[in-house]
Tab-separated table of C-alpha atoms and ligand atoms in Angstrom:
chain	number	residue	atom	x	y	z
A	1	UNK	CA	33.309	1.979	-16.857
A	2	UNK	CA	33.893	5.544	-16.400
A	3	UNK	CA	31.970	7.612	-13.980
A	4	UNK	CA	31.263	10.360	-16.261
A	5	UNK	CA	29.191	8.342	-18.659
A	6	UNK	CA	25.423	9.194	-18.385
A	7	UNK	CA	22.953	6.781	-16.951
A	8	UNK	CA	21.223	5.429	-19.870
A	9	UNK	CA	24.524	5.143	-21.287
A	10	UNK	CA	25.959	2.731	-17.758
A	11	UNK	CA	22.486	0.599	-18.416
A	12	UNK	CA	23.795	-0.160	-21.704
A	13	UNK	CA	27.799	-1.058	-21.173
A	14	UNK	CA	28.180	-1.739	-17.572
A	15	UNK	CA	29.140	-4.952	-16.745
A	16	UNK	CA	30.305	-6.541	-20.029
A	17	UNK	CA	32.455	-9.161	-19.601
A	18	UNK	CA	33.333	-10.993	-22.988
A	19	UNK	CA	34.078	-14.426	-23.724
A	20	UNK	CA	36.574	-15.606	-26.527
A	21	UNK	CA	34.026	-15.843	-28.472
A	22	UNK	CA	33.520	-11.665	-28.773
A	23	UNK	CA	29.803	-12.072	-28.706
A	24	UNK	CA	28.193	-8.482	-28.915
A	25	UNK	CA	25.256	-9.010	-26.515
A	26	UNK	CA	25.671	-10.253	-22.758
A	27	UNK	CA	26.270	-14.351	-22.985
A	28	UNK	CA	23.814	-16.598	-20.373
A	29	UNK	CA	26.306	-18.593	-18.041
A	30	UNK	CA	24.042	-21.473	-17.145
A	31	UNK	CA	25.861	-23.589	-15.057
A	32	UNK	CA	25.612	-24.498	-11.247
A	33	UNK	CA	29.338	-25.206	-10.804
A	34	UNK	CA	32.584	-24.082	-11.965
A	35	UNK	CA	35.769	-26.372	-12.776
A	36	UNK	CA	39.358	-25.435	-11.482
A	37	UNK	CA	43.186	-26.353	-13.238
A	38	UNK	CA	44.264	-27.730	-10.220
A	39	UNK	CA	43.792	-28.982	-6.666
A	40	UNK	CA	45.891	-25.947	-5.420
A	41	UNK	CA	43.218	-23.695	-7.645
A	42	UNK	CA	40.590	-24.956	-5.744
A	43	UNK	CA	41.851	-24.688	-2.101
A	44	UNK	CA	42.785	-20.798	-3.679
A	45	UNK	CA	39.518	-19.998	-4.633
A	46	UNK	CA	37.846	-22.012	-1.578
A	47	UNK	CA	40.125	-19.738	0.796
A	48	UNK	CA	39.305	-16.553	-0.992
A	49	UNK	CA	43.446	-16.337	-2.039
A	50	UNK	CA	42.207	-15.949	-5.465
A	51	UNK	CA	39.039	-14.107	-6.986
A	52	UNK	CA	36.923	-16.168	-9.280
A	53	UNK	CA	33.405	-18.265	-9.779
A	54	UNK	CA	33.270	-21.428	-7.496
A	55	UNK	CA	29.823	-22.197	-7.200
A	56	UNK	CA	26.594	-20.516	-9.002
A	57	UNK	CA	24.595	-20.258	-5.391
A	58	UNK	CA	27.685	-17.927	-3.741
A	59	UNK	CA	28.228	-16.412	-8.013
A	60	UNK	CA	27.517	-16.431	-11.418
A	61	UNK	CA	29.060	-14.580	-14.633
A	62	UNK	CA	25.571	-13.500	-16.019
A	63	UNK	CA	24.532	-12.442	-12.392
A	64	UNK	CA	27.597	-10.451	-11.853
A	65	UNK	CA	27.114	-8.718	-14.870
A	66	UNK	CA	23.560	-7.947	-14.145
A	67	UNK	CA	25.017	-6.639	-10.106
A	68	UNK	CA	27.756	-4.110	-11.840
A	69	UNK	CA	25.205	-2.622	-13.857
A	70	UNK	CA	22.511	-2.265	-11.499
A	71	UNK	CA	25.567	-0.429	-9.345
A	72	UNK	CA	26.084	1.833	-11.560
A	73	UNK	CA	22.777	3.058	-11.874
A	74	UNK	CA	22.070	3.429	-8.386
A	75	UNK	CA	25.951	4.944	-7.425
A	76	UNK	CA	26.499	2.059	-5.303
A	77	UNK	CA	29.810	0.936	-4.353
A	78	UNK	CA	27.833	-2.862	-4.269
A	79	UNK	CA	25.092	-5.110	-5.336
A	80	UNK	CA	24.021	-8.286	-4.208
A	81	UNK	CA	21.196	-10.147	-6.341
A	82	UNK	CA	19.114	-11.967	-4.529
A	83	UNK	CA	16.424	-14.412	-6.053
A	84	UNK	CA	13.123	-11.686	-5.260
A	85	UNK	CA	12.732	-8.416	-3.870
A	86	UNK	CA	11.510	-10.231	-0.769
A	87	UNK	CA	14.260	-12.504	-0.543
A	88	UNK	CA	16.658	-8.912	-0.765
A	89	UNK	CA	14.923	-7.225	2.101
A	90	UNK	CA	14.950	-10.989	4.086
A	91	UNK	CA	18.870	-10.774	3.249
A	92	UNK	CA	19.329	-7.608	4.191
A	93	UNK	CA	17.677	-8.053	7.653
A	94	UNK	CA	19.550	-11.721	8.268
A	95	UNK	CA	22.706	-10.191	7.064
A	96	UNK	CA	22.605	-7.200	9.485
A	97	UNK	CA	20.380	-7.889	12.190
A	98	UNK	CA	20.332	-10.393	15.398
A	99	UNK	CA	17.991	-11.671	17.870
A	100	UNK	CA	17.028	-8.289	20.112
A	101	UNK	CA	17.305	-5.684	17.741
A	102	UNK	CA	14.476	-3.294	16.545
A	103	UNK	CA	13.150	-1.519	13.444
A	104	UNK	CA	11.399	1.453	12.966
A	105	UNK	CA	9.664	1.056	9.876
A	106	UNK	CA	6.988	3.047	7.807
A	107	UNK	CA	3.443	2.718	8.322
A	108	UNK	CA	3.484	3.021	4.532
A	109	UNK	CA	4.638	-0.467	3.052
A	110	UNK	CA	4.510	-3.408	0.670
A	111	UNK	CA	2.035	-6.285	2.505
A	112	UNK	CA	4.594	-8.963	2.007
A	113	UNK	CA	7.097	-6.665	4.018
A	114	UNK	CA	5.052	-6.049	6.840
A	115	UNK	CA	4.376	-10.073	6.879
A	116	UNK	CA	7.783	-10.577	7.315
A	117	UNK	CA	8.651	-8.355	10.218
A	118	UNK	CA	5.273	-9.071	11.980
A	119	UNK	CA	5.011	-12.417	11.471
A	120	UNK	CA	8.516	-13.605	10.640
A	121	UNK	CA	11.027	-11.444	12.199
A	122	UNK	CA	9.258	-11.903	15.488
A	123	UNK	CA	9.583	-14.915	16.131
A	124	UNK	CA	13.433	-14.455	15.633
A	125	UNK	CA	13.108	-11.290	18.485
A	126	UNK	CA	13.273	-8.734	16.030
A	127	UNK	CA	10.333	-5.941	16.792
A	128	UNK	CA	9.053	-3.963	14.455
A	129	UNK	CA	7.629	0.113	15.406
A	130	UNK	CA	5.998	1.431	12.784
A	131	UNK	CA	5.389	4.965	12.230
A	132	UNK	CA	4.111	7.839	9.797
A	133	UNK	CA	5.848	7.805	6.760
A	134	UNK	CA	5.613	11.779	6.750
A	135	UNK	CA	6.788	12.920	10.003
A	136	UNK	CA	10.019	13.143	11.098
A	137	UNK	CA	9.499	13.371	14.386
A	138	UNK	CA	7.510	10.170	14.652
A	139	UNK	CA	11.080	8.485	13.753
A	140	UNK	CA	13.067	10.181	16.608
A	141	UNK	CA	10.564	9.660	19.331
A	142	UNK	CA	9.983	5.403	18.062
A	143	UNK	CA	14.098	5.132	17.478
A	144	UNK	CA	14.874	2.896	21.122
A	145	UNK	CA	18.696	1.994	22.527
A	146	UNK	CA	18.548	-1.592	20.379
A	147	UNK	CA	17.100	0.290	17.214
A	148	UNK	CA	19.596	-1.103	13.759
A	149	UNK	CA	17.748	-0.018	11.159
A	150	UNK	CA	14.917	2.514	9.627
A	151	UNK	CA	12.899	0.850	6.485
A	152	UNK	CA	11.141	2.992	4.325
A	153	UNK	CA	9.249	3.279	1.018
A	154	UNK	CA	8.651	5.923	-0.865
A	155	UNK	CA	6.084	7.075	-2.769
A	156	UNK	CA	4.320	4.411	-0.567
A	157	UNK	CA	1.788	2.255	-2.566
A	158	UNK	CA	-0.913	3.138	-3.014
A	159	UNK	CA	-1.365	6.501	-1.657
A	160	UNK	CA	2.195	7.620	-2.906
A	161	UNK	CA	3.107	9.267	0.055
A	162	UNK	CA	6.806	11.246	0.563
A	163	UNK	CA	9.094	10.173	2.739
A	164	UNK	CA	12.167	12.307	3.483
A	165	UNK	CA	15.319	10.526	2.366
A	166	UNK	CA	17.696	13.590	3.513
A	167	UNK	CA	16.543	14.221	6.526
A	168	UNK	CA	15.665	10.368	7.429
A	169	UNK	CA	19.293	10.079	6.595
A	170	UNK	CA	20.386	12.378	8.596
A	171	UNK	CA	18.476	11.261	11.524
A	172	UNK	CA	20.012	7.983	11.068
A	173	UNK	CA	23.695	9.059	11.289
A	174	UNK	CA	22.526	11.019	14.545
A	175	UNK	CA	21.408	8.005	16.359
A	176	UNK	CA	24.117	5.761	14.622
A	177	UNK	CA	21.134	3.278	12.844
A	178	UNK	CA	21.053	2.370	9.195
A	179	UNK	CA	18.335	4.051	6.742
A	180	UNK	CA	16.931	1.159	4.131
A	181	UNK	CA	14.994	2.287	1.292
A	182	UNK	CA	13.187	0.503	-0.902
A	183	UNK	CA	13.396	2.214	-4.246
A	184	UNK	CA	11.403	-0.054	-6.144
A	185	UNK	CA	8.587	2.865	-7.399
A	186	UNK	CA	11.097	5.154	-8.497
A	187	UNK	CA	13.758	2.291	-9.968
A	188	UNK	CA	17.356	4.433	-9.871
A	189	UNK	CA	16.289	6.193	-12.996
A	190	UNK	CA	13.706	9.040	-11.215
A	191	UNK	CA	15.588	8.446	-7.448
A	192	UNK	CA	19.393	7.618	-6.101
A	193	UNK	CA	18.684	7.306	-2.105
A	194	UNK	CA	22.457	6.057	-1.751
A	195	UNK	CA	23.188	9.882	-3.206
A	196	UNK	CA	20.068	11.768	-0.390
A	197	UNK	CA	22.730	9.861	2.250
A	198	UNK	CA	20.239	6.124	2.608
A	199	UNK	CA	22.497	3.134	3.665
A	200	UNK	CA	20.721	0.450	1.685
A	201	UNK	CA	18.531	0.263	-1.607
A	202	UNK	CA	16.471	-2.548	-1.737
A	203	UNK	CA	15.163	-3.135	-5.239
A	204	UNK	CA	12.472	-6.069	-6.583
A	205	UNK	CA	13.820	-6.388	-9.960
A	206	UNK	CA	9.926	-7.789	-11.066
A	207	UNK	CA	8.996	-4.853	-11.543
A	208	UNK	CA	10.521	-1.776	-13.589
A	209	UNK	CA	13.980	-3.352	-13.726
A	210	UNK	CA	12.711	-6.261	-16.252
A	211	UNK	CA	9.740	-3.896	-17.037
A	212	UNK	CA	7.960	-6.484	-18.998
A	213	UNK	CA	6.965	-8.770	-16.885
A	214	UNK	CA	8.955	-11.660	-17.028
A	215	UNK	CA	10.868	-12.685	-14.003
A	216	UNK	CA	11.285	-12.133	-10.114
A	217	UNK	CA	14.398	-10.899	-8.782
A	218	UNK	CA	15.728	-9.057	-6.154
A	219	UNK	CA	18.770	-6.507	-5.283
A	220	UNK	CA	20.449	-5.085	-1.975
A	221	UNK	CA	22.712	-2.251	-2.723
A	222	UNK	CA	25.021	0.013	-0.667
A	223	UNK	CA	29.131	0.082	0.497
A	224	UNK	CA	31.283	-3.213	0.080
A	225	UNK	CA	32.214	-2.857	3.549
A	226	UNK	CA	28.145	-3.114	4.648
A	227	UNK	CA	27.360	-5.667	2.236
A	228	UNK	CA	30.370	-8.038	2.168
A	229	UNK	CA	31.992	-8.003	5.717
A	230	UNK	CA	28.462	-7.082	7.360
A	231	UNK	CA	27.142	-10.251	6.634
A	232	UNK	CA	24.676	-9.673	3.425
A	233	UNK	CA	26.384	-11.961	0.967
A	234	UNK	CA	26.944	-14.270	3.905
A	235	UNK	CA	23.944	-15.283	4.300
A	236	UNK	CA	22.801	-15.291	0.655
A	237	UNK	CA	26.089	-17.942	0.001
A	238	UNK	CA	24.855	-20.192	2.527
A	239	UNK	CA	21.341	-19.652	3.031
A	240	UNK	CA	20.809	-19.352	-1.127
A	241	UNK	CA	18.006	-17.008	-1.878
A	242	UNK	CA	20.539	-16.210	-5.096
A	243	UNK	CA	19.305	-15.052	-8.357
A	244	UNK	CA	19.169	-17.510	-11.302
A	245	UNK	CA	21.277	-16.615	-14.168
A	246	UNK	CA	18.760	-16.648	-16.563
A	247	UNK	CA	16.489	-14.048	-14.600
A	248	UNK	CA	19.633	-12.146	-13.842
A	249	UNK	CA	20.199	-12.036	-17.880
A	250	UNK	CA	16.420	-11.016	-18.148
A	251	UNK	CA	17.111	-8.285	-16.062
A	252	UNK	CA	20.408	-7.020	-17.551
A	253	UNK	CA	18.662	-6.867	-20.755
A	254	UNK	CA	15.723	-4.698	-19.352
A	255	UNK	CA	18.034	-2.257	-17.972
A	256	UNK	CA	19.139	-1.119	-21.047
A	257	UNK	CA	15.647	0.402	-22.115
A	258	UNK	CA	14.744	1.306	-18.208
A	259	UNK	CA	15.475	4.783	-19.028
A	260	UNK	CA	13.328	5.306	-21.754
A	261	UNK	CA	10.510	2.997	-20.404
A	262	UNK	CA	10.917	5.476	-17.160
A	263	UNK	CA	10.515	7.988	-19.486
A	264	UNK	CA	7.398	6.823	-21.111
A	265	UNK	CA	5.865	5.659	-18.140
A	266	UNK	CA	6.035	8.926	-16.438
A	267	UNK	CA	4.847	11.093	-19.388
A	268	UNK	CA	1.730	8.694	-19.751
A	269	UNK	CA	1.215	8.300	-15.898
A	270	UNK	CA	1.668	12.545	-15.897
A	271	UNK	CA	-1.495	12.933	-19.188
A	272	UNK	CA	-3.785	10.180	-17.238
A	273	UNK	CA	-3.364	11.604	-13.980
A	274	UNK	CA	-4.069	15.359	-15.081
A	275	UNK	CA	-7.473	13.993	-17.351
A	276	UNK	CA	-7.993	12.101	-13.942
A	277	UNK	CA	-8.445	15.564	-12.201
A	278	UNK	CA	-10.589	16.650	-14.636
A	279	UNK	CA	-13.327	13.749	-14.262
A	280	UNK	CA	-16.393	14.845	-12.210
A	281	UNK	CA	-16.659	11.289	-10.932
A	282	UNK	CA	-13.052	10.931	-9.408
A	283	UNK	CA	-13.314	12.054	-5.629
A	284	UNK	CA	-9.421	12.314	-5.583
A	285	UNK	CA	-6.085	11.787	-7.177
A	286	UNK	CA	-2.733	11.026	-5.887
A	287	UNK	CA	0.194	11.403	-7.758
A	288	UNK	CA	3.563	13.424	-6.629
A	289	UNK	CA	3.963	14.724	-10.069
A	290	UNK	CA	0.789	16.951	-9.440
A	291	UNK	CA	1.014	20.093	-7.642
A	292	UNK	CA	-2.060	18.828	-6.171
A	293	UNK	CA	0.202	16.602	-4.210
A	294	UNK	CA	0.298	17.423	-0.569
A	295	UNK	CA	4.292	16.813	-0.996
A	296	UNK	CA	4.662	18.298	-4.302
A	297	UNK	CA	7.988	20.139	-3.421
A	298	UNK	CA	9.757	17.489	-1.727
A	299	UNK	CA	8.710	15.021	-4.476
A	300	UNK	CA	10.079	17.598	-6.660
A	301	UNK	CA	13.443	18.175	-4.873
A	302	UNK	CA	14.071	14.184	-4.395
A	303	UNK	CA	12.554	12.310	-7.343
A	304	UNK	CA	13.410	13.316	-10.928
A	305	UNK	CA	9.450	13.121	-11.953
A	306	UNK	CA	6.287	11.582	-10.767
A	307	UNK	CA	6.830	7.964	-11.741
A	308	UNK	CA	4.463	5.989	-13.221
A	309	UNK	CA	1.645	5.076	-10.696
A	310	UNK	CA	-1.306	6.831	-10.080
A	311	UNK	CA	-3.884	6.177	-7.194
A	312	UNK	CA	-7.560	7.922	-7.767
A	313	UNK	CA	-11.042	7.977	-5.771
A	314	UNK	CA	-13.359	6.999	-7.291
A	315	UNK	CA	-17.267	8.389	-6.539
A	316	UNK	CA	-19.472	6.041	-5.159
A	317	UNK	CA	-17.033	3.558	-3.278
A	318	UNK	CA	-16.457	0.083	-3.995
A	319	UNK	CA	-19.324	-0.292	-6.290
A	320	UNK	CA	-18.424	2.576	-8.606
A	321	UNK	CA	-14.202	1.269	-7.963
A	322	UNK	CA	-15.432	-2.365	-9.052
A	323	UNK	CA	-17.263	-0.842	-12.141
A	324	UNK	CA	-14.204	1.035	-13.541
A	325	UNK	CA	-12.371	-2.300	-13.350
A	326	UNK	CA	-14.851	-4.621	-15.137
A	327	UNK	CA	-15.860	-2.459	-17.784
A	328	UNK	CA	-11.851	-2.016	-18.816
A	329	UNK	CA	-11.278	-4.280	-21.765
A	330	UNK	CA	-6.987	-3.218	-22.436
A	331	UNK	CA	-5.645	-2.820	-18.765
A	332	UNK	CA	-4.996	-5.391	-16.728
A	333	UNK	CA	-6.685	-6.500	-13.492
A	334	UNK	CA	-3.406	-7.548	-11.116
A	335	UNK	CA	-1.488	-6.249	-8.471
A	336	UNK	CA	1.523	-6.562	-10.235
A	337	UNK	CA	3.108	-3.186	-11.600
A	338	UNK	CA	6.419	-1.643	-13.728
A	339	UNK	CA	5.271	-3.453	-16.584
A	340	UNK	CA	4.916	-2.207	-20.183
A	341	UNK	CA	1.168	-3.708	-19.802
A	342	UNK	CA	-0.939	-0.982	-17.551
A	343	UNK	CA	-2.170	-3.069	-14.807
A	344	UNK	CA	-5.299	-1.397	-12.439
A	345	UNK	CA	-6.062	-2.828	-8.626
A	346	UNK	CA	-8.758	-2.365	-6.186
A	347	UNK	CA	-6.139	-2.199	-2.497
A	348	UNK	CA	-9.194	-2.386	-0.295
A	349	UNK	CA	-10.321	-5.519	-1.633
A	350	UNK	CA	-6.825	-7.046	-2.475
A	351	UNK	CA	-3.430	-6.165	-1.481
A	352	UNK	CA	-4.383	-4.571	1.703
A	353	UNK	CA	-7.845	-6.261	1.878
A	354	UNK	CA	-6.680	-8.569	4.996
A	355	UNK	CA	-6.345	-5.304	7.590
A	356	UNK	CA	-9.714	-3.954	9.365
A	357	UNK	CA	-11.815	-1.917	7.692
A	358	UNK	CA	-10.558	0.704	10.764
A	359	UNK	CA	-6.825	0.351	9.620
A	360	UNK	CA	-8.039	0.767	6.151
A	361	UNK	CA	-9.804	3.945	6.875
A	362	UNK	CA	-7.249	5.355	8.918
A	363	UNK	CA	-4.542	4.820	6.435
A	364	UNK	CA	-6.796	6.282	3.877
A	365	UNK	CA	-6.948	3.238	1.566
A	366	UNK	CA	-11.002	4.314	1.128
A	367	UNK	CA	-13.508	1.431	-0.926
A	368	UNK	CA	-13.338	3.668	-3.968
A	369	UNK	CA	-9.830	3.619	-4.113
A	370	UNK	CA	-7.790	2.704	-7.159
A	371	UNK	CA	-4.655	1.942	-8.254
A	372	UNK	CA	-3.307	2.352	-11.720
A	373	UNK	CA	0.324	1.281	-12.971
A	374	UNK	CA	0.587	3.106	-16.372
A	375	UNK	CA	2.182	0.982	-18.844
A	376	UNK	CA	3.942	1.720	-22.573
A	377	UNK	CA	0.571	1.455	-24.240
A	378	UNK	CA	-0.823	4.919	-25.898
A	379	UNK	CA	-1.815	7.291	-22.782
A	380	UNK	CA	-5.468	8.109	-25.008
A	381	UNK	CA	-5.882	4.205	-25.623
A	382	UNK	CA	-5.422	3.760	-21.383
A	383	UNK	CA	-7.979	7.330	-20.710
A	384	UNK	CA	-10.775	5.608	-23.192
A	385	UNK	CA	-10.581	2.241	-21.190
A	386	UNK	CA	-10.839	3.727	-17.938
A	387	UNK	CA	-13.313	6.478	-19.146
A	388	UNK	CA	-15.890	3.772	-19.851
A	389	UNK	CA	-16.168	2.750	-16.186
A	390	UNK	CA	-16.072	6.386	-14.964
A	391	UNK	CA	-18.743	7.859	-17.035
B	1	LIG	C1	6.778	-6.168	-5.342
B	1	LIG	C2	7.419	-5.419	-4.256
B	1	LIG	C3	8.279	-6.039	-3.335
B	1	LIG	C4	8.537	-7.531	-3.340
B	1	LIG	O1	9.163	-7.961	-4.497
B	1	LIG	P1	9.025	-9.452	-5.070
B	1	LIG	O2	9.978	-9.440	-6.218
B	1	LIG	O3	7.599	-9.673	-5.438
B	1	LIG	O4	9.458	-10.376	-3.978
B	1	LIG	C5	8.863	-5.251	-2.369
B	1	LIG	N1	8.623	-3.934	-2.293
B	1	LIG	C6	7.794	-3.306	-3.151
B	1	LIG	C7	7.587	-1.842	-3.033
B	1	LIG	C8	7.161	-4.019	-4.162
B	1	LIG	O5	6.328	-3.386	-5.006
């Protein structure tokens, strides 16, 4: 496909492969195996002699497909699927990474992310140093003779904090370490980290890369060289955390409206957060697309708009948080986010609910905070359901 095509335009005719039958939209390849002409064929595709599908764990036609276009989007040279977004950042690490080695990682990320490296990686003798996700400097000082690798989110759920892709880049290629972003929050529509000078994207595809809902999946993206001879696909062929072909087909699909859900989900998120600001019982709002945003600029210089999630304080702490949530009747109460549904969580009480009170506090993650991912539904339709709890 040629480079010069336009994004929305890659999401729709990247990766089409067609069979003899000249079907018009992708085909599903749902098979686990894959048959060869001859015994010679076999020993050539076993040895790597000749290119082609041997098994669906190591690849898969539909899951290919779904891996060009998703490189495309993001300007990456390569994508590996992987089966979750979990299972992309366990790759990533198991691909790269050995016993002794340290990360310096953002104080600023997913729960199931910080499980791993505390309670996983650890065992293995991989430390973890975590560190703002803000300042700079923090990173230099924390970065040790064994460091491999920086892992960072940004905006950071929930408070949608900045991190610096440019000049965490450029840090990295100073102390020869690899910068990891996970760009799931911005999906490659609002933010290309391979482009600010990142390393690795890590993407979970359950959220706005299906965009409805559907399916887990998981991506790794970043050079061939990285990915394929530095050990990424390596251990997804033999350890297997592969994506299916039917979720990979449910993805491929999604991408081609991820633009204009992006779209949508940023203008709504943008009309809810500024009536947000205007509500005498919301304490605060965070949202980069804001120029209330204490990182306005450098939102604005690395991420085409806001996105679509919005994090609010809400007067009166958890009791007046709780009360927005049970008196909503159209938004949904679940963690989950990047769906066309608009989905609303309390973090104190859920995703970050298993941390002290003191770590809550410090991080800012107050009792009255909420979190809002604005789906596809009419902005007005989403004010009126929160506006009931908030009056
Ligand atoms: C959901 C999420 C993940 C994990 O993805 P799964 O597909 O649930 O495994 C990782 N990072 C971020 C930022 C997420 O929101």
């Amino acid at each position: 496909m040629s480079d010069d095509l336009e994004q929305e335009t890659l999401a729709i005719h990247t990766g089409i492969h067609r069979s003899q039958f000249n079907e018009h939209s992708e085909a599903m390849y749902l098979t686990s195996s894959f048959v060869f002409e001859s015994a010679a064929q076999a020993a050539a595709r076993f040895s790597g002699e000749e290119p082609g599908n041997i098994y669906a764990r190591f690849t898969n036609p539909t899951v290919t497909a779904m891996e060009e276009r998703l490189a495309a989007l993001e300007g990456a040279e390569t994508c590996i699927a992987t089966s979750t977004g979990m299972a992309a950042i366990l790759s990533c690490i198991m691909g790269l990474l050995s016993s002794g080695d340290h990360i310096v990682a953002s104080r600023s990320l997913f729960g199931a992310t910080v499980n791993l490296f505390n309670n996983i990686l650890k065992r293995f003798n991989i430390e973890t140093t975590y560190v703002s996700a803000t300042n700079v400097g923090e990173w230099e000082t924390a970065i040790k003779p064994n460091t491999k690798l920086l892992f960072i989110e940004t905006p950071s759920n929930p408070l949608t904090e900045i991190s610096d892709i440019s000049a965490l880049s450029a840090l990295a290629k100073r102390k020869g370490v690899w910068l990891v972003v996970d760009n799931c929050f911005c999906s490659p529509i609002l933010q290309k980290p391979l482009e600010l000078g990142a390393d690795i994207v890590i993407h979970s595809a359950t959220k706005y890369l299906d965009g409805q809902g559907r399916v887990l999946g998981g991506a790794v993206l970043g050079n061939h060289e990285l990915l394929m001879d530095g050990g990424v696909f390596g251990f997804l062929r033999t350890a297997g955390p592969t994506m299916s072909a039917f979720n990979a087909w449910v993805i491929l699909k999604g991408l081609e409206t991820l633009k204009i859900r992006m779209d949508a989900h940023t203008a709504h998120a943008m009309k809810v957060a500024r009536w947000l600001e205007s509500q005498p019982n919301v304490a605060r709002i965070y949202y980069p697309g804001l120029p209330s945003h204490p990182q306005y600029e450098l939102a604005q210089k690395q991420q085409k708009t806001g996105g679509g999630i919005v994090s609010f304080e809400v007067k009166g702490g958890k009791e007046g948080a709780w009360r927005v949530i049970d008196e909503t009747r159209l938004i949904s109460i679940t963690a989950n986010l990047g769906d066309a549904k608009s989905t609303l969580t309390h973090p104190a009480s859920t995703t970050h609910g298993r941390i002290t009170q003191e770590a809550r506090d410090s991080a800012g993650i107050t009792d009255g905070l909420l979190r809002v991912a604005v789906g596809l539904e009419s902005p007005n339709d989403i004010m009126a359901d929160l506006a009931r709890g908030l009056s």
